[in-house]
Short mmCIF file of C-alpha atoms in Angstrom, two decimals:
data_model
loop_
_atom_site.label_atom_id
_atom_site.label_comp_id
_atom_site.label_asym_id
_atom_site.label_seq_id
_atom_site.Cartn_x
_atom_site.Cartn_y
_atom_site.Cartn_z
CA UNK A 1 -102.52 57.72 -94.72
CA UNK A 2 -106.08 57.43 -95.44
CA UNK A 3 -107.26 55.68 -92.53
CA UNK A 4 -108.09 52.62 -94.80
CA UNK A 5 -106.23 49.79 -93.65
CA UNK A 6 -105.02 46.21 -96.20
CA UNK A 7 -103.49 43.52 -95.50
CA UNK A 8 -101.50 41.80 -96.45
CA UNK A 9 -99.67 44.37 -98.24
CA UNK A 10 -98.00 41.80 -100.58
CA UNK A 11 -99.41 38.27 -101.38
CA UNK A 12 -97.12 35.60 -103.36
CA UNK A 13 -98.92 32.38 -104.31
CA UNK A 14 -98.95 29.41 -106.74
CA UNK A 15 -101.47 28.53 -108.96
CA UNK A 16 -104.07 27.02 -107.84
CA UNK A 17 -103.85 27.84 -104.11
CA UNK A 18 -106.38 30.56 -102.46
CA UNK A 19 -105.98 33.79 -101.48
CA UNK A 20 -107.62 36.16 -98.29
CA UNK A 21 -107.15 40.08 -98.17
CA UNK A 22 -108.78 41.91 -95.72
CA UNK A 23 -109.77 45.81 -95.75
CA UNK A 24 -110.86 48.10 -92.85
CA UNK A 25 -112.31 50.97 -93.95
CA UNK A 26 -112.58 53.84 -92.25
CA UNK A 27 -114.95 53.26 -89.15
CA UNK A 28 -117.45 55.50 -89.83
CA UNK A 29 -118.45 54.95 -93.58
CA UNK A 30 -120.88 52.52 -94.48
CA UNK A 31 -119.73 52.47 -98.24
CA UNK A 32 -116.71 49.79 -99.37
CA UNK A 33 -115.57 48.85 -102.67
CA UNK A 34 -112.91 46.31 -103.80
CA UNK A 35 -111.20 47.26 -107.32
CA UNK A 36 -108.40 45.63 -109.26
CA UNK A 37 -106.07 47.34 -110.89
CA UNK A 38 -103.07 46.26 -113.57
CA UNK A 39 -100.02 47.52 -114.92
CA UNK A 40 -100.97 50.30 -117.32
CA UNK A 41 -105.07 50.32 -116.31
CA UNK A 42 -107.08 52.05 -114.61
CA UNK A 43 -108.42 50.76 -111.63
CA UNK A 44 -111.89 48.06 -112.68
CA UNK A 45 -114.55 47.67 -110.66
CA UNK A 46 -115.37 44.51 -108.48
CA UNK A 47 -118.08 44.83 -105.85
CA UNK A 48 -119.89 46.87 -103.82
CA UNK A 49 -120.93 46.91 -100.23
CA UNK A 50 -123.73 49.26 -97.96
CA UNK A 51 -122.88 48.16 -94.78
CA UNK A 52 -122.91 44.16 -94.80
CA UNK A 53 -125.44 43.54 -97.88
CA UNK A 54 -123.67 43.32 -101.25
CA UNK A 55 -125.34 45.43 -103.30
CA UNK A 56 -123.22 44.96 -106.42
CA UNK A 57 -120.77 42.50 -108.25
CA UNK A 58 -118.82 42.83 -111.50
CA UNK A 59 -120.59 40.78 -114.25
CA UNK A 60 -116.78 40.17 -115.14
CA UNK A 61 -115.96 38.64 -112.03
CA UNK A 62 -115.29 34.99 -111.38
CA UNK A 63 -117.26 32.65 -109.35
CA UNK A 64 -113.52 31.90 -107.81
CA UNK A 65 -113.82 35.31 -106.21
CA UNK A 66 -116.10 35.94 -103.38
CA UNK A 67 -116.42 38.74 -100.84
CA UNK A 68 -118.19 39.63 -97.35
CA UNK A 69 -118.44 42.36 -94.66
CA UNK A 70 -119.77 40.43 -91.62
CA UNK A 71 -121.08 43.07 -89.39
CA UNK A 72 -120.89 45.81 -92.05
CA UNK A 73 -117.10 46.36 -90.29
CA UNK A 74 -114.19 45.16 -92.10
CA UNK A 75 -114.50 43.02 -95.77
CA UNK A 76 -112.67 40.20 -97.19
CA UNK A 77 -112.18 39.14 -99.93
CA UNK A 78 -110.93 35.56 -101.01
CA UNK A 79 -109.43 34.21 -104.60
CA UNK A 80 -110.27 30.66 -105.30
CA UNK A 81 -108.08 28.62 -107.67
CA UNK A 82 -105.85 31.29 -108.51
CA UNK A 83 -104.85 31.84 -111.69
CA UNK A 84 -102.04 33.67 -113.41
CA UNK A 85 -104.13 36.33 -114.47
CA UNK A 86 -105.31 37.44 -111.30
CA UNK A 87 -102.29 38.81 -110.53
CA UNK A 88 -102.99 42.42 -109.87
CA UNK A 89 -103.43 45.19 -107.14
CA UNK A 90 -106.61 44.63 -105.15
CA UNK A 91 -107.53 48.03 -104.07
CA UNK A 92 -110.10 48.84 -101.18
CA UNK A 93 -112.37 52.23 -100.76
CA UNK A 94 -114.73 53.16 -98.11
CA UNK A 95 -116.69 56.31 -98.08
CA UNK A 96 -119.87 57.52 -96.50
CA UNK A 97 -123.08 57.88 -97.81
CA UNK A 98 -124.78 61.39 -98.79
CA UNK A 99 -122.06 64.10 -98.74
CA UNK A 100 -119.17 64.51 -101.61
CA UNK A 101 -118.91 61.04 -102.40
CA UNK A 102 -115.37 60.91 -102.16
CA UNK A 103 -113.64 57.07 -101.91
CA UNK A 104 -110.84 56.92 -99.88
CA UNK A 105 -108.42 54.22 -100.90
CA UNK A 106 -106.38 51.86 -98.66
CA UNK A 107 -102.48 50.75 -99.70
CA UNK A 108 -104.02 47.84 -101.88
CA UNK A 109 -102.69 44.13 -101.57
CA UNK A 110 -100.38 43.53 -104.35
CA UNK A 111 -100.48 39.46 -105.52
CA UNK A 112 -98.27 37.49 -107.30
CA UNK A 113 -99.79 34.13 -108.80
CA UNK A 114 -96.58 31.89 -109.82
CA UNK B 1 -115.98 53.36 -126.97
CA UNK B 2 -114.34 53.37 -123.92
CA UNK B 3 -116.82 54.77 -120.96
CA UNK B 4 -113.79 57.18 -119.55
CA UNK B 5 -111.40 58.23 -122.06
CA UNK B 6 -107.97 59.87 -121.38
CA UNK B 7 -104.31 60.83 -123.43
CA UNK B 8 -102.00 57.99 -122.21
CA UNK B 9 -99.17 60.06 -122.74
CA UNK B 10 -96.58 60.29 -121.72
CA UNK B 11 -96.67 63.92 -120.86
CA UNK B 12 -93.19 65.69 -120.90
CA UNK B 13 -93.11 68.94 -119.38
CA UNK B 14 -90.49 71.44 -117.93
CA UNK B 15 -90.35 72.33 -114.30
CA UNK B 16 -92.52 75.50 -113.64
CA UNK B 17 -94.58 75.28 -116.49
CA UNK B 18 -98.31 74.26 -116.87
CA UNK B 19 -99.81 70.34 -117.50
CA UNK B 20 -103.01 69.93 -118.43
CA UNK B 21 -104.53 66.60 -118.58
CA UNK B 22 -107.85 65.91 -120.55
CA UNK B 23 -110.82 63.34 -119.89
CA UNK B 24 -114.01 62.60 -121.77
CA UNK B 25 -117.13 60.61 -120.33
CA UNK B 26 -119.66 58.53 -122.42
CA UNK B 27 -122.34 58.75 -119.38
CA UNK B 28 -123.89 61.66 -119.82
CA UNK B 29 -125.91 61.34 -116.26
CA UNK B 30 -122.59 60.90 -114.73
CA UNK B 31 -123.09 63.96 -111.74
CA UNK B 32 -119.26 63.44 -109.89
CA UNK B 33 -115.91 63.64 -111.23
CA UNK B 34 -112.51 63.34 -109.66
CA UNK B 35 -108.95 63.22 -110.33
CA UNK B 36 -106.48 61.00 -108.45
CA UNK B 37 -102.74 60.61 -108.67
CA UNK B 38 -100.71 57.32 -108.46
CA UNK B 39 -97.06 57.03 -108.20
CA UNK B 40 -95.83 53.86 -109.37
CA UNK B 41 -96.43 50.95 -106.96
CA UNK B 42 -98.71 53.01 -104.73
CA UNK B 43 -102.65 53.45 -104.56
CA UNK B 44 -104.81 56.24 -105.78
CA UNK B 45 -104.65 59.88 -104.26
CA UNK B 46 -107.49 61.99 -104.77
CA UNK B 47 -106.22 65.47 -106.07
CA UNK B 48 -109.50 67.11 -106.74
CA UNK B 49 -113.56 66.59 -107.22
CA UNK B 50 -115.67 68.37 -109.35
CA UNK B 51 -118.88 68.63 -109.53
CA UNK B 52 -120.73 71.35 -110.99
CA UNK B 53 -119.85 73.07 -114.66
CA UNK B 54 -116.90 75.65 -114.49
CA UNK B 55 -113.14 75.97 -112.62
CA UNK B 56 -112.21 74.71 -109.30
CA UNK B 57 -109.24 75.71 -108.04
CA UNK B 58 -107.42 74.04 -104.71
CA UNK B 59 -103.57 75.54 -104.65
CA UNK B 60 -101.49 74.81 -107.88
CA UNK B 61 -104.27 72.63 -109.09
CA UNK B 62 -107.61 73.64 -110.77
CA UNK B 63 -110.30 71.11 -112.37
CA UNK B 64 -112.47 72.26 -115.33
CA UNK B 65 -116.32 70.42 -115.98
CA UNK B 66 -118.03 71.12 -118.65
CA UNK B 67 -121.23 68.62 -118.73
CA UNK B 68 -122.63 69.41 -122.03
CA UNK B 69 -119.51 68.31 -123.57
CA UNK B 70 -118.61 65.57 -121.54
CA UNK B 71 -115.18 66.85 -120.72
CA UNK B 72 -113.37 67.20 -117.60
CA UNK B 73 -109.31 68.50 -117.02
CA UNK B 74 -107.63 69.28 -114.76
CA UNK B 75 -104.64 72.14 -115.02
CA UNK B 76 -101.25 71.99 -112.77
CA UNK B 77 -99.44 75.07 -112.20
CA UNK B 78 -95.65 75.48 -111.79
CA UNK B 79 -95.36 72.12 -111.98
CA UNK B 80 -92.78 70.25 -109.75
CA UNK B 81 -90.82 67.09 -110.45
CA UNK B 82 -92.99 65.55 -107.67
CA UNK B 83 -95.88 66.16 -109.74
CA UNK B 84 -94.24 63.39 -111.73
CA UNK B 85 -96.96 60.05 -112.06
CA UNK B 86 -99.82 58.89 -113.15
CA UNK B 87 -103.03 61.43 -113.39
CA UNK B 88 -106.39 59.15 -113.05
CA UNK B 89 -109.79 60.73 -114.07
CA UNK B 90 -113.05 58.57 -112.30
CA UNK B 91 -116.73 59.55 -113.01
CA UNK B 92 -119.18 58.34 -111.35
CA UNK B 93 -123.47 58.45 -111.59
CA UNK B 94 -124.93 57.97 -108.12
CA UNK B 95 -127.36 55.80 -109.94
CA UNK B 96 -124.83 53.50 -110.41
CA UNK B 97 -124.20 52.64 -106.72
CA UNK B 98 -121.62 55.49 -106.67
CA UNK B 99 -118.98 52.96 -108.19
CA UNK B 100 -115.60 54.97 -109.84
CA UNK B 101 -115.47 54.16 -113.88
CA UNK B 102 -111.99 55.06 -114.26
CA UNK B 103 -109.50 56.44 -116.95
CA UNK B 104 -107.04 54.41 -118.16
CA UNK B 105 -104.41 57.18 -116.89
CA UNK B 106 -102.27 60.01 -117.93
CA UNK B 107 -98.63 59.46 -116.97
CA UNK B 108 -96.73 62.92 -116.45
CA UNK B 109 -92.97 63.88 -116.74
CA UNK B 110 -92.19 67.30 -114.72
CA UNK B 111 -88.33 67.55 -116.30
CA UNK B 112 -86.23 69.33 -114.03
#
């Protein structure tokens, strides 16, 4: 257990529905990242927060995706009007400014869109 | 050309042998390099990090970095069946918001 918590672990939804995932980072970590991983691929960067500020969002990311990190603590990732292509593992990682730049990953949320 | 390239495998080695995993990257400004292990259906788990040229050893694992050749490798000595997993190479440029750029991973099978 890395100390990064993600909920839910699994989500099955029908196409067109909205879903929201939550990530609780390691408490003192100010950097938070979301990645997406599909089968047979490496993780793909989605977005990055430093404290409560969203500093980068992947250009590949559809406008249906939005993320927040109110108060610089937990973060949520929402997908609106889900599509079958959104089916993937959504990974959250946190790290501390300075030091070894090591990102610690949560267990992930596996999304299946039917 | 992909930013981070790995041989997809599968790489198959007998138990007790040395497994050698390779990774090349395109961003010469990269400063931090990581090897993560990922079991099927699980999230990536950090195995090694390396930041300067040369070798870094941790138990049965040795990471090697050559920035001039833009090459990083992972050696696993005395391979065990429990080492069977996908090994992901990840590269970071501090000027790029420190996000990780990943290879596709190399699947390793250690046969008893």
